[in-house]
Amino acid sequence: MSDQVDVVYIVVELLIAVTSILGNVLVCWAVKINRSLRDTTFCFIVSLALADIAVGALAIPLAITISLGMKTHFYTCLFIACILLTLTQSSILSLLAIAVDRYLRVKIPTRYRIIVTQRRAWIAVAICWSSEAVQEQEKNSSERYITCKFTLVVRMDYMVYFNFFGWVLFPLLIMFGLYAEIFYLIKKQLSKKMAKATDSRRYFGKELKLAKSLALVLFLFAVCWLPLHTMNSLKYFFPKWKVTKTAFYIGIFMSHANSAVNPVIYAFRIKKFRVTFFQIWKKYILCKNENLSIYNYDGRTATENNSSV
């Protein structure tokens, strides 16, 4: 029975990996060919997509390696565990950058483009990744070679207090607070008499639509990652509490599946992405003679309306 569970785990993980890589490569591709997808928010979306590609290409194969209990050098196993943690932190910092960016857009719309330039956005992206430099707390081991398991090389108190409470739960609370304030500010602006002006109503209407889509990305991140962290916390605070292998694998599935869902959200919720994805599909998959240059400026064909999201 245990072997069957392991086989199912590996097959599902590989399917998630392929889906995550293909979907997020498509996101990066869309941003590359569509200039209207190159504002500061989409810089952070690309950062998130790159982290999700790395999950599919690197983290999932390494997670499978750990699940198989392969015998490795202690520090090799620690390095694998650190990569898994680092990618999680890069994702959540990218989400935090997106939330701050959207907040500034509605809080200071007239000064936003002066303060938040694309150069500063890419600097923020670099900070999101560089801040993940080695910070993991290893367990001491007198053994040179071990059967590689996550809990053998990373201390559980580190995972609960530092990784979960400090680097996941606290940023999530900040982001949910930011989005609550974003929706409040947008609703306040739309309810004003001045919001009846066409330009103002269009601006805040587009901000509301995009904020809903990005808040959904955040919500799904929380839904996918909290079960695994919750199981780790329960096991740490209540050592006698047993986590079945199936439950643990489901928690891992959910955390990794999060890397595959964002492109789907973009396709269904953000018009610029949807249109560009469709054009890529027609030109490069169906081999139709499509001219993608028409999307280089505003993300719309001449026959489409003025909606930008």
PDB file of C-alpha atoms in Angstrom:
ATOM      1  CA  MET A   1       0.000   0.000   0.000  1.00  0.00           C
ATOM      2  CA  SER A   2       2.835   2.372   0.884  1.00  0.00           C
ATOM      3  CA  ASP A   3       4.529   1.701  -2.456  1.00  0.00           C
ATOM      4  CA  GLN A   4       1.289   2.466  -4.302  1.00  0.00           C
ATOM      5  CA  VAL A   5       0.953   5.764  -2.452  1.00  0.00           C
ATOM      6  CA  ASP A   6       4.530   6.640  -3.396  1.00  0.00           C
ATOM      7  CA  VAL A   7       3.887   5.863  -7.066  1.00  0.00           C
ATOM      8  CA  VAL A   8       0.739   8.007  -7.117  1.00  0.00           C
ATOM      9  CA  TYR A   9       2.662  10.785  -5.375  1.00  0.00           C
ATOM     10  CA  ILE A  10       5.446  10.741  -7.983  1.00  0.00           C
ATOM     11  CA  VAL A  11       3.039  10.662 -10.955  1.00  0.00           C
ATOM     12  CA  VAL A  12       0.943  13.554  -9.631  1.00  0.00           C
ATOM     13  CA  GLU A  13       4.059  15.571  -8.791  1.00  0.00           C
ATOM     14  CA  LEU A  14       5.399  15.126 -12.328  1.00  0.00           C
ATOM     15  CA  LEU A  15       2.070  16.235 -13.831  1.00  0.00           C
ATOM     16  CA  ILE A  16       2.091  19.331 -11.612  1.00  0.00           C
ATOM     17  CA  ALA A  17       5.706  20.038 -12.606  1.00  0.00           C
ATOM     18  CA  VAL A  18       4.983  19.905 -16.353  1.00  0.00           C
ATOM     19  CA  THR A  19       1.842  22.034 -16.003  1.00  0.00           C
ATOM     20  CA  SER A  20       3.644  24.599 -13.856  1.00  0.00           C
ATOM     21  CA  ILE A  21       6.571  24.943 -16.252  1.00  0.00           C
ATOM     22  CA  LEU A  22       4.436  25.250 -19.397  1.00  0.00           C
ATOM     23  CA  GLY A  23       1.908  27.644 -17.869  1.00  0.00           C
ATOM     24  CA  ASN A  24       4.444  30.013 -16.356  1.00  0.00           C
ATOM     25  CA  VAL A  25       6.714  29.992 -19.402  1.00  0.00           C
ATOM     26  CA  LEU A  26       3.596  31.150 -21.266  1.00  0.00           C
ATOM     27  CA  VAL A  27       3.171  33.985 -18.747  1.00  0.00           C
ATOM     28  CA  CYS A  28       6.761  35.176 -19.260  1.00  0.00           C
ATOM     29  CA  TRP A  29       6.370  34.816 -23.023  1.00  0.00           C
ATOM     30  CA  ALA A  30       3.209  36.926 -22.993  1.00  0.00           C
ATOM     31  CA  VAL A  31       4.930  39.712 -21.053  1.00  0.00           C
ATOM     32  CA  LYS A  32       7.865  39.604 -23.482  1.00  0.00           C
ATOM     33  CA  ILE A  33       5.785  40.099 -26.632  1.00  0.00           C
ATOM     34  CA  ASN A  34       3.109  42.424 -25.249  1.00  0.00           C
ATOM     35  CA  ARG A  35       4.463  45.809 -24.222  1.00  0.00           C
ATOM     36  CA  SER A  36       1.265  46.690 -22.376  1.00  0.00           C
ATOM     37  CA  LEU A  37       2.127  43.874 -19.934  1.00  0.00           C
ATOM     38  CA  ARG A  38       5.420  45.480 -18.954  1.00  0.00           C
ATOM     39  CA  ASP A  39       4.358  47.916 -16.259  1.00  0.00           C
ATOM     40  CA  THR A  40       5.644  47.531 -12.716  1.00  0.00           C
ATOM     41  CA  THR A  41       2.965  45.121 -11.499  1.00  0.00           C
ATOM     42  CA  PHE A  42       3.756  42.685 -14.279  1.00  0.00           C
ATOM     43  CA  CYS A  43       7.472  42.813 -13.375  1.00  0.00           C
ATOM     44  CA  PHE A  44       6.479  41.243 -10.068  1.00  0.00           C
ATOM     45  CA  ILE A  45       4.146  38.794 -11.835  1.00  0.00           C
ATOM     46  CA  VAL A  46       7.126  37.675 -13.951  1.00  0.00           C
ATOM     47  CA  SER A  47       9.151  37.233 -10.754  1.00  0.00           C
ATOM     48  CA  LEU A  48       6.369  35.057  -9.344  1.00  0.00           C
ATOM     49  CA  ALA A  49       6.193  33.097 -12.619  1.00  0.00           C
ATOM     50  CA  LEU A  50       9.956  32.471 -12.549  1.00  0.00           C
ATOM     51  CA  ALA A  51       9.682  31.129  -9.006  1.00  0.00           C
ATOM     52  CA  ASP A  52       6.844  28.848 -10.137  1.00  0.00           C
ATOM     53  CA  ILE A  53       8.901  27.632 -13.115  1.00  0.00           C
ATOM     54  CA  ALA A  54      11.709  26.806 -10.692  1.00  0.00           C
ATOM     55  CA  VAL A  55       9.238  24.874  -8.545  1.00  0.00           C
ATOM     56  CA  GLY A  56       8.314  22.705 -11.518  1.00  0.00           C
ATOM     57  CA  ALA A  57      11.827  22.318 -12.929  1.00  0.00           C
ATOM     58  CA  LEU A  58      13.790  22.091  -9.690  1.00  0.00           C
ATOM     59  CA  ALA A  59      11.792  21.926  -6.459  1.00  0.00           C
ATOM     60  CA  ILE A  60       9.424  19.121  -7.445  1.00  0.00           C
ATOM     61  CA  PRO A  61      12.169  16.780  -8.741  1.00  0.00           C
ATOM     62  CA  LEU A  62      14.133  17.464  -5.550  1.00  0.00           C
ATOM     63  CA  ALA A  63      11.021  16.856  -3.424  1.00  0.00           C
ATOM     64  CA  ILE A  64      10.573  13.514  -5.173  1.00  0.00           C
ATOM     65  CA  THR A  65      14.213  12.728  -4.417  1.00  0.00           C
ATOM     66  CA  ILE A  66      13.637  13.448  -0.729  1.00  0.00           C
ATOM     67  CA  SER A  67      10.444  11.362  -0.697  1.00  0.00           C
ATOM     68  CA  LEU A  68      12.365   8.376  -2.070  1.00  0.00           C
ATOM     69  CA  GLY A  69      14.773   8.583   0.852  1.00  0.00           C
ATOM     70  CA  MET A  70      17.909   8.504  -1.267  1.00  0.00           C
ATOM     71  CA  LYS A  71      21.222   8.278   0.582  1.00  0.00           C
ATOM     72  CA  THR A  72      23.178  11.533   0.179  1.00  0.00           C
ATOM     73  CA  HIS A  73      25.804  13.582   1.930  1.00  0.00           C
ATOM     74  CA  PHE A  74      24.333  15.527   4.865  1.00  0.00           C
ATOM     75  CA  TYR A  75      25.052  18.911   3.285  1.00  0.00           C
ATOM     76  CA  THR A  76      23.713  17.794  -0.096  1.00  0.00           C
ATOM     77  CA  CYS A  77      20.424  16.957   1.591  1.00  0.00           C
ATOM     78  CA  LEU A  78      20.506  20.296   3.426  1.00  0.00           C
ATOM     79  CA  PHE A  79      21.102  22.119   0.133  1.00  0.00           C
ATOM     80  CA  ILE A  80      18.064  20.418  -1.414  1.00  0.00           C
ATOM     81  CA  ALA A  81      15.897  21.404   1.560  1.00  0.00           C
ATOM     82  CA  CYS A  82      17.157  25.011   1.369  1.00  0.00           C
ATOM     83  CA  ILE A  83      16.184  25.269  -2.301  1.00  0.00           C
ATOM     84  CA  LEU A  84      12.641  24.160  -1.491  1.00  0.00           C
ATOM     85  CA  LEU A  85      12.341  26.807   1.233  1.00  0.00           C
ATOM     86  CA  THR A  86      13.969  29.565  -0.806  1.00  0.00           C
ATOM     87  CA  LEU A  87      11.501  29.247  -3.679  1.00  0.00           C
ATOM     88  CA  THR A  88       8.591  29.531  -1.259  1.00  0.00           C
ATOM     89  CA  GLN A  89       9.995  32.744   0.181  1.00  0.00           C
ATOM     90  CA  SER A  90      10.649  34.200  -3.283  1.00  0.00           C
ATOM     91  CA  SER A  91       7.013  33.576  -4.199  1.00  0.00           C
ATOM     92  CA  ILE A  92       5.600  35.217  -1.107  1.00  0.00           C
ATOM     93  CA  LEU A  93       7.904  38.247  -1.397  1.00  0.00           C
ATOM     94  CA  SER A  94       6.796  38.668  -5.022  1.00  0.00           C
ATOM     95  CA  LEU A  95       3.173  38.554  -3.856  1.00  0.00           C
ATOM     96  CA  LEU A  96       3.967  41.145  -1.192  1.00  0.00           C
ATOM     97  CA  ALA A  97       5.588  43.400  -3.806  1.00  0.00           C
ATOM     98  CA  ILE A  98       2.462  43.083  -5.993  1.00  0.00           C
ATOM     99  CA  ALA A  99       0.223  44.029  -3.065  1.00  0.00           C
ATOM    100  CA  VAL A 100       2.339  47.082  -2.179  1.00  0.00           C
ATOM    101  CA  ASP A 101       2.413  48.131  -5.840  1.00  0.00           C
ATOM    102  CA  ARG A 102      -1.385  47.939  -6.205  1.00  0.00           C
ATOM    103  CA  TYR A 103      -1.821  49.826  -2.922  1.00  0.00           C
ATOM    104  CA  LEU A 104       0.368  52.697  -4.131  1.00  0.00           C
ATOM    105  CA  ARG A 105      -1.552  52.847  -7.419  1.00  0.00           C
ATOM    106  CA  VAL A 106      -4.821  53.641  -5.637  1.00  0.00           C
ATOM    107  CA  LYS A 107      -3.357  55.563  -2.688  1.00  0.00           C
ATOM    108  CA  ILE A 108      -1.228  58.009  -4.697  1.00  0.00           C
ATOM    109  CA  PRO A 109      -2.391  57.666  -8.329  1.00  0.00           C
ATOM    110  CA  THR A 110      -1.022  61.056  -9.428  1.00  0.00           C
ATOM    111  CA  ARG A 111       2.487  60.413  -8.041  1.00  0.00           C
ATOM    112  CA  TYR A 112       2.619  56.669  -8.629  1.00  0.00           C
ATOM    113  CA  ARG A 113       4.521  56.740 -11.937  1.00  0.00           C
ATOM    114  CA  ILE A 114       7.095  59.138 -10.492  1.00  0.00           C
ATOM    115  CA  ILE A 115       7.746  57.031  -7.384  1.00  0.00           C
ATOM    116  CA  VAL A 116       7.340  53.508  -8.800  1.00  0.00           C
ATOM    117  CA  THR A 117       9.494  53.331 -11.919  1.00  0.00           C
ATOM    118  CA  GLN A 118      10.239  50.126 -13.811  1.00  0.00           C
ATOM    119  CA  ARG A 119      13.891  50.338 -12.728  1.00  0.00           C
ATOM    120  CA  ARG A 120      12.860  50.465  -9.074  1.00  0.00           C
ATOM    121  CA  ALA A 121      10.458  47.593  -9.670  1.00  0.00           C
ATOM    122  CA  TRP A 122      13.252  45.376 -11.005  1.00  0.00           C
ATOM    123  CA  ILE A 123      15.430  46.396  -8.041  1.00  0.00           C
ATOM    124  CA  ALA A 124      12.601  45.230  -5.773  1.00  0.00           C
ATOM    125  CA  VAL A 125      12.461  41.942  -7.698  1.00  0.00           C
ATOM    126  CA  ALA A 126      16.207  41.508  -7.162  1.00  0.00           C
ATOM    127  CA  ILE A 127      15.733  42.150  -3.445  1.00  0.00           C
ATOM    128  CA  CYS A 128      12.964  39.520  -3.332  1.00  0.00           C
ATOM    129  CA  TRP A 129      15.375  36.920  -4.662  1.00  0.00           C
ATOM    130  CA  SER A 130      18.589  38.028  -2.955  1.00  0.00           C
ATOM    131  CA  SER A 131      16.929  38.190   0.464  1.00  0.00           C
ATOM    132  CA  GLU A 132      16.607  34.429   0.247  1.00  0.00           C
ATOM    133  CA  ALA A 133      20.352  33.950   0.624  1.00  0.00           C
ATOM    134  CA  VAL A 134      21.232  31.135   2.998  1.00  0.00           C
ATOM    135  CA  GLN A 135      19.094  31.575   6.080  1.00  0.00           C
ATOM    136  CA  GLU A 136      18.076  28.007   6.875  1.00  0.00           C
ATOM    137  CA  GLN A 137      18.840  26.563  10.293  1.00  0.00           C
ATOM    138  CA  GLU A 138      20.392  23.130   9.976  1.00  0.00           C
ATOM    139  CA  LYS A 139      20.391  20.274  12.416  1.00  0.00           C
ATOM    140  CA  ASN A 140      23.709  19.073  13.725  1.00  0.00           C
ATOM    141  CA  SER A 141      24.734  15.686  12.420  1.00  0.00           C
ATOM    142  CA  SER A 142      27.738  13.510  13.107  1.00  0.00           C
ATOM    143  CA  GLU A 143      26.872  11.343  10.105  1.00  0.00           C
ATOM    144  CA  ARG A 144      28.558  12.110   6.804  1.00  0.00           C
ATOM    145  CA  TYR A 145      25.970  10.284   4.672  1.00  0.00           C
ATOM    146  CA  ILE A 146      22.300  10.022   5.571  1.00  0.00           C
ATOM    147  CA  THR A 147      19.004   8.867   4.126  1.00  0.00           C
ATOM    148  CA  CYS A 148      17.829  12.267   2.908  1.00  0.00           C
ATOM    149  CA  LYS A 149      14.681  13.413   4.694  1.00  0.00           C
ATOM    150  CA  PHE A 150      13.613  17.016   5.173  1.00  0.00           C
ATOM    151  CA  THR A 151      13.202  16.715   8.940  1.00  0.00           C
ATOM    152  CA  LEU A 152      16.676  15.211   9.311  1.00  0.00           C
ATOM    153  CA  VAL A 153      18.443  18.352   8.100  1.00  0.00           C
ATOM    154  CA  VAL A 154      16.083  21.231   8.992  1.00  0.00           C
ATOM    155  CA  ARG A 155      14.984  21.933  12.559  1.00  0.00           C
ATOM    156  CA  MET A 156      11.237  21.939  13.079  1.00  0.00           C
ATOM    157  CA  ASP A 157      11.329  24.948  15.423  1.00  0.00           C
ATOM    158  CA  TYR A 158      12.921  26.888  12.569  1.00  0.00           C
ATOM    159  CA  MET A 159      10.188  25.703  10.203  1.00  0.00           C
ATOM    160  CA  VAL A 160       7.395  26.753  12.555  1.00  0.00           C
ATOM    161  CA  TYR A 161       8.611  29.986  14.141  1.00  0.00           C
ATOM    162  CA  PHE A 162      10.846  31.469  11.467  1.00  0.00           C
ATOM    163  CA  ASN A 163       9.616  30.005   8.174  1.00  0.00           C
ATOM    164  CA  PHE A 164       5.869  29.768   8.867  1.00  0.00           C
ATOM    165  CA  PHE A 165       5.126  32.474  11.432  1.00  0.00           C
ATOM    166  CA  GLY A 166       7.772  34.929  10.243  1.00  0.00           C
ATOM    167  CA  TRP A 167       8.038  34.385   6.480  1.00  0.00           C
ATOM    168  CA  VAL A 168       4.601  33.086   5.519  1.00  0.00           C
ATOM    169  CA  LEU A 169       1.871  33.912   8.026  1.00  0.00           C
ATOM    170  CA  PHE A 170       3.007  37.464   8.894  1.00  0.00           C
ATOM    171  CA  PRO A 171       3.409  38.565   5.229  1.00  0.00           C
ATOM    172  CA  LEU A 172       0.040  36.979   4.408  1.00  0.00           C
ATOM    173  CA  LEU A 173      -1.660  39.025   7.129  1.00  0.00           C
ATOM    174  CA  ILE A 174       0.002  42.191   5.810  1.00  0.00           C
ATOM    175  CA  MET A 175      -1.116  41.415   2.257  1.00  0.00           C
ATOM    176  CA  PHE A 176      -4.712  40.675   3.208  1.00  0.00           C
ATOM    177  CA  GLY A 177      -4.717  43.973   5.116  1.00  0.00           C
ATOM    178  CA  LEU A 178      -3.335  45.805   2.061  1.00  0.00           C
ATOM    179  CA  TYR A 179      -5.971  44.347  -0.243  1.00  0.00           C
ATOM    180  CA  ALA A 180      -8.722  45.237   2.232  1.00  0.00           C
ATOM    181  CA  GLU A 181      -7.431  48.831   2.187  1.00  0.00           C
ATOM    182  CA  ILE A 182      -7.158  48.762  -1.626  1.00  0.00           C
ATOM    183  CA  PHE A 183     -10.798  47.738  -2.030  1.00  0.00           C
ATOM    184  CA  TYR A 184     -11.854  50.351   0.543  1.00  0.00           C
ATOM    185  CA  LEU A 185      -9.975  53.142  -1.257  1.00  0.00           C
ATOM    186  CA  ILE A 186     -11.325  52.140  -4.669  1.00  0.00           C
ATOM    187  CA  LYS A 187     -14.894  51.952  -3.379  1.00  0.00           C
ATOM    188  CA  LYS A 188     -14.443  55.334  -1.725  1.00  0.00           C
ATOM    189  CA  GLN A 189     -13.177  56.905  -4.960  1.00  0.00           C
ATOM    190  CA  LEU A 190     -15.935  55.376  -7.081  1.00  0.00           C
ATOM    191  CA  SER A 191     -18.584  56.632  -4.672  1.00  0.00           C
ATOM    192  CA  LYS A 192     -17.414  60.241  -4.955  1.00  0.00           C
ATOM    193  CA  LYS A 193     -19.140  62.611  -7.327  1.00  0.00           C
ATOM    194  CA  MET A 194     -15.857  63.284  -9.094  1.00  0.00           C
ATOM    195  CA  ALA A 195     -15.690  59.601  -9.911  1.00  0.00           C
ATOM    196  CA  LYS A 196     -18.490  60.139 -12.367  1.00  0.00           C
ATOM    197  CA  ALA A 197     -15.904  61.680 -14.639  1.00  0.00           C
ATOM    198  CA  THR A 198     -15.136  59.183 -17.400  1.00  0.00           C
ATOM    199  CA  ASP A 199     -11.345  59.068 -16.924  1.00  0.00           C
ATOM    200  CA  SER A 200     -11.499  58.707 -13.153  1.00  0.00           C
ATOM    201  CA  ARG A 201     -14.195  56.028 -13.214  1.00  0.00           C
ATOM    202  CA  ARG A 202     -12.325  54.099 -15.920  1.00  0.00           C
ATOM    203  CA  TYR A 203      -9.048  54.247 -13.957  1.00  0.00           C
ATOM    204  CA  PHE A 204     -10.479  53.016 -10.658  1.00  0.00           C
ATOM    205  CA  GLY A 205     -12.736  50.527 -12.431  1.00  0.00           C
ATOM    206  CA  LYS A 206      -9.687  48.902 -14.047  1.00  0.00           C
ATOM    207  CA  GLU A 207      -7.841  48.979 -10.721  1.00  0.00           C
ATOM    208  CA  LEU A 208     -10.762  47.219  -9.025  1.00  0.00           C
ATOM    209  CA  LYS A 209     -10.879  44.481 -11.649  1.00  0.00           C
ATOM    210  CA  LEU A 210      -7.131  43.811 -11.543  1.00  0.00           C
ATOM    211  CA  ALA A 211      -7.053  43.991  -7.730  1.00  0.00           C
ATOM    212  CA  LYS A 212      -9.745  41.290  -7.563  1.00  0.00           C
ATOM    213  CA  SER A 213      -7.696  39.029  -9.838  1.00  0.00           C
ATOM    214  CA  LEU A 214      -4.479  39.512  -7.860  1.00  0.00           C
ATOM    215  CA  ALA A 215      -6.300  39.102  -4.543  1.00  0.00           C
ATOM    216  CA  LEU A 216      -7.545  35.752  -5.881  1.00  0.00           C
ATOM    217  CA  VAL A 217      -3.923  34.771  -6.613  1.00  0.00           C
ATOM    218  CA  LEU A 218      -3.056  35.620  -2.999  1.00  0.00           C
ATOM    219  CA  PHE A 219      -6.066  33.767  -1.613  1.00  0.00           C
ATOM    220  CA  LEU A 220      -5.186  30.600  -3.522  1.00  0.00           C
ATOM    221  CA  PHE A 221      -1.569  30.859  -2.347  1.00  0.00           C
ATOM    222  CA  ALA A 222      -2.814  30.864   1.242  1.00  0.00           C
ATOM    223  CA  VAL A 223      -5.246  27.981   0.624  1.00  0.00           C
ATOM    224  CA  CYS A 224      -2.531  25.877  -1.026  1.00  0.00           C
ATOM    225  CA  TRP A 225       0.279  26.486   1.469  1.00  0.00           C
ATOM    226  CA  LEU A 226      -1.445  26.720   4.851  1.00  0.00           C
ATOM    227  CA  PRO A 227      -2.391  23.001   5.158  1.00  0.00           C
ATOM    228  CA  LEU A 228       1.242  21.837   4.949  1.00  0.00           C
ATOM    229  CA  HIS A 229       2.445  24.507   7.386  1.00  0.00           C
ATOM    230  CA  THR A 230      -0.461  23.713   9.714  1.00  0.00           C
ATOM    231  CA  MET A 231       0.506  20.026   9.770  1.00  0.00           C
ATOM    232  CA  ASN A 232       4.116  20.962  10.532  1.00  0.00           C
ATOM    233  CA  SER A 233       2.977  23.210  13.387  1.00  0.00           C
ATOM    234  CA  LEU A 234       0.650  20.603  14.881  1.00  0.00           C
ATOM    235  CA  LYS A 235       3.379  17.996  14.733  1.00  0.00           C
ATOM    236  CA  TYR A 236       5.827  20.385  16.431  1.00  0.00           C
ATOM    237  CA  PHE A 237       3.495  21.523  19.228  1.00  0.00           C
ATOM    238  CA  PHE A 238       1.886  18.076  19.692  1.00  0.00           C
ATOM    239  CA  PRO A 239       4.683  15.518  19.064  1.00  0.00           C
ATOM    240  CA  LYS A 240       2.334  12.557  19.657  1.00  0.00           C
ATOM    241  CA  TRP A 241       0.044  13.724  16.857  1.00  0.00           C
ATOM    242  CA  LYS A 242       0.585  11.483  13.854  1.00  0.00           C
ATOM    243  CA  VAL A 243       0.398  12.692  10.252  1.00  0.00           C
ATOM    244  CA  THR A 244      -0.392   9.942   7.766  1.00  0.00           C
ATOM    245  CA  LYS A 245       1.744   9.706   4.650  1.00  0.00           C
ATOM    246  CA  THR A 246      -1.347  10.308   2.488  1.00  0.00           C
ATOM    247  CA  ALA A 247      -2.267  13.500   4.360  1.00  0.00           C
ATOM    248  CA  PHE A 248       1.315  14.730   4.148  1.00  0.00           C
ATOM    249  CA  TYR A 249       1.467  14.039   0.420  1.00  0.00           C
ATOM    250  CA  ILE A 250      -1.822  15.894  -0.111  1.00  0.00           C
ATOM    251  CA  GLY A 251      -0.329  18.893   1.680  1.00  0.00           C
ATOM    252  CA  ILE A 252       2.707  18.751  -0.611  1.00  0.00           C
ATOM    253  CA  PHE A 253       0.456  18.400  -3.685  1.00  0.00           C
ATOM    254  CA  MET A 254      -1.481  21.506  -2.730  1.00  0.00           C
ATOM    255  CA  SER A 255       1.645  23.587  -2.113  1.00  0.00           C
ATOM    256  CA  HIS A 256       3.176  22.602  -5.443  1.00  0.00           C
ATOM    257  CA  ALA A 257      -0.104  22.862  -7.364  1.00  0.00           C
ATOM    258  CA  ASN A 258      -0.206  26.544  -6.462  1.00  0.00           C
ATOM    259  CA  SER A 259       2.597  27.070  -8.979  1.00  0.00           C
ATOM    260  CA  ALA A 260       0.348  25.773 -11.754  1.00  0.00           C
ATOM    261  CA  VAL A 261      -2.855  27.714 -10.998  1.00  0.00           C
ATOM    262  CA  ASN A 262      -1.704  31.315 -11.495  1.00  0.00           C
ATOM    263  CA  PRO A 263      -1.512  31.171 -15.322  1.00  0.00           C
ATOM    264  CA  VAL A 264      -5.086  29.853 -15.325  1.00  0.00           C
ATOM    265  CA  ILE A 265      -6.215  32.812 -13.210  1.00  0.00           C
ATOM    266  CA  TYR A 266      -4.445  35.257 -15.523  1.00  0.00           C
ATOM    267  CA  ALA A 267      -6.053  33.657 -18.582  1.00  0.00           C
ATOM    268  CA  PHE A 268      -9.582  33.838 -17.202  1.00  0.00           C
ATOM    269  CA  ARG A 269      -9.367  37.097 -15.255  1.00  0.00           C
ATOM    270  CA  ILE A 270      -6.937  39.413 -17.092  1.00  0.00           C
ATOM    271  CA  LYS A 271      -7.884  40.265 -20.667  1.00  0.00           C
ATOM    272  CA  LYS A 272      -4.386  41.291 -21.794  1.00  0.00           C
ATOM    273  CA  PHE A 273      -3.051  37.882 -20.815  1.00  0.00           C
ATOM    274  CA  ARG A 274      -6.004  36.032 -22.323  1.00  0.00           C
ATOM    275  CA  VAL A 275      -5.688  37.758 -25.688  1.00  0.00           C
ATOM    276  CA  THR A 276      -1.910  37.291 -25.806  1.00  0.00           C
ATOM    277  CA  PHE A 277      -2.123  33.624 -24.779  1.00  0.00           C
ATOM    278  CA  PHE A 278      -4.632  33.053 -27.582  1.00  0.00           C
ATOM    279  CA  GLN A 279      -2.386  34.709 -30.142  1.00  0.00           C
ATOM    280  CA  ILE A 280       0.631  32.651 -29.028  1.00  0.00           C
ATOM    281  CA  TRP A 281      -1.483  29.508 -29.318  1.00  0.00           C
ATOM    282  CA  LYS A 282      -2.601  30.364 -32.856  1.00  0.00           C
ATOM    283  CA  LYS A 283       0.816  31.422 -34.120  1.00  0.00           C
ATOM    284  CA  TYR A 284       3.157  28.906 -32.484  1.00  0.00           C
ATOM    285  CA  ILE A 285       0.949  25.895 -31.721  1.00  0.00           C
ATOM    286  CA  LEU A 286      -1.550  25.940 -34.587  1.00  0.00           C
ATOM    287  CA  CYS A 287       1.094  27.490 -36.911  1.00  0.00           C
ATOM    288  CA  LYS A 288      -1.272  30.150 -38.246  1.00  0.00           C
ATOM    289  CA  ASN A 289       0.179  33.282 -39.785  1.00  0.00           C
ATOM    290  CA  GLU A 290      -0.504  35.698 -36.930  1.00  0.00           C
ATOM    291  CA  ASN A 291       1.174  39.088 -36.587  1.00  0.00           C
ATOM    292  CA  LEU A 292       1.905  39.495 -32.884  1.00  0.00           C
ATOM    293  CA  SER A 293       3.322  42.983 -33.362  1.00  0.00           C
ATOM    294  CA  ILE A 294      -0.198  44.392 -33.154  1.00  0.00           C
ATOM    295  CA  TYR A 295      -0.073  43.604 -29.442  1.00  0.00           C
ATOM    296  CA  ASN A 296       3.181  45.413 -28.777  1.00  0.00           C
ATOM    297  CA  TYR A 297       1.630  48.719 -27.849  1.00  0.00           C
ATOM    298  CA  ASP A 298      -1.722  48.485 -26.109  1.00  0.00           C
ATOM    299  CA  GLY A 299      -2.561  44.785 -25.933  1.00  0.00           C
ATOM    300  CA  ARG A 300      -5.660  45.235 -28.122  1.00  0.00           C
ATOM    301  CA  THR A 301      -6.564  44.853 -31.732  1.00  0.00           C
ATOM    302  CA  ALA A 302      -8.250  47.735 -33.494  1.00  0.00           C
ATOM    303  CA  THR A 303     -11.641  46.096 -33.113  1.00  0.00           C
ATOM    304  CA  GLU A 304     -11.462  45.578 -29.348  1.00  0.00           C
ATOM    305  CA  ASN A 305     -12.781  47.982 -26.771  1.00  0.00           C
ATOM    306  CA  ASN A 306     -10.727  50.100 -24.433  1.00  0.00           C
ATOM    307  CA  SER A 307     -10.589  47.627 -21.603  1.00  0.00           C
ATOM    308  CA  SER A 308      -7.000  46.989 -20.529  1.00  0.00           C
ATOM    309  CA  VAL A 309      -7.377  44.141 -18.092  1.00  0.00           C
TER     310      VAL A 309
END
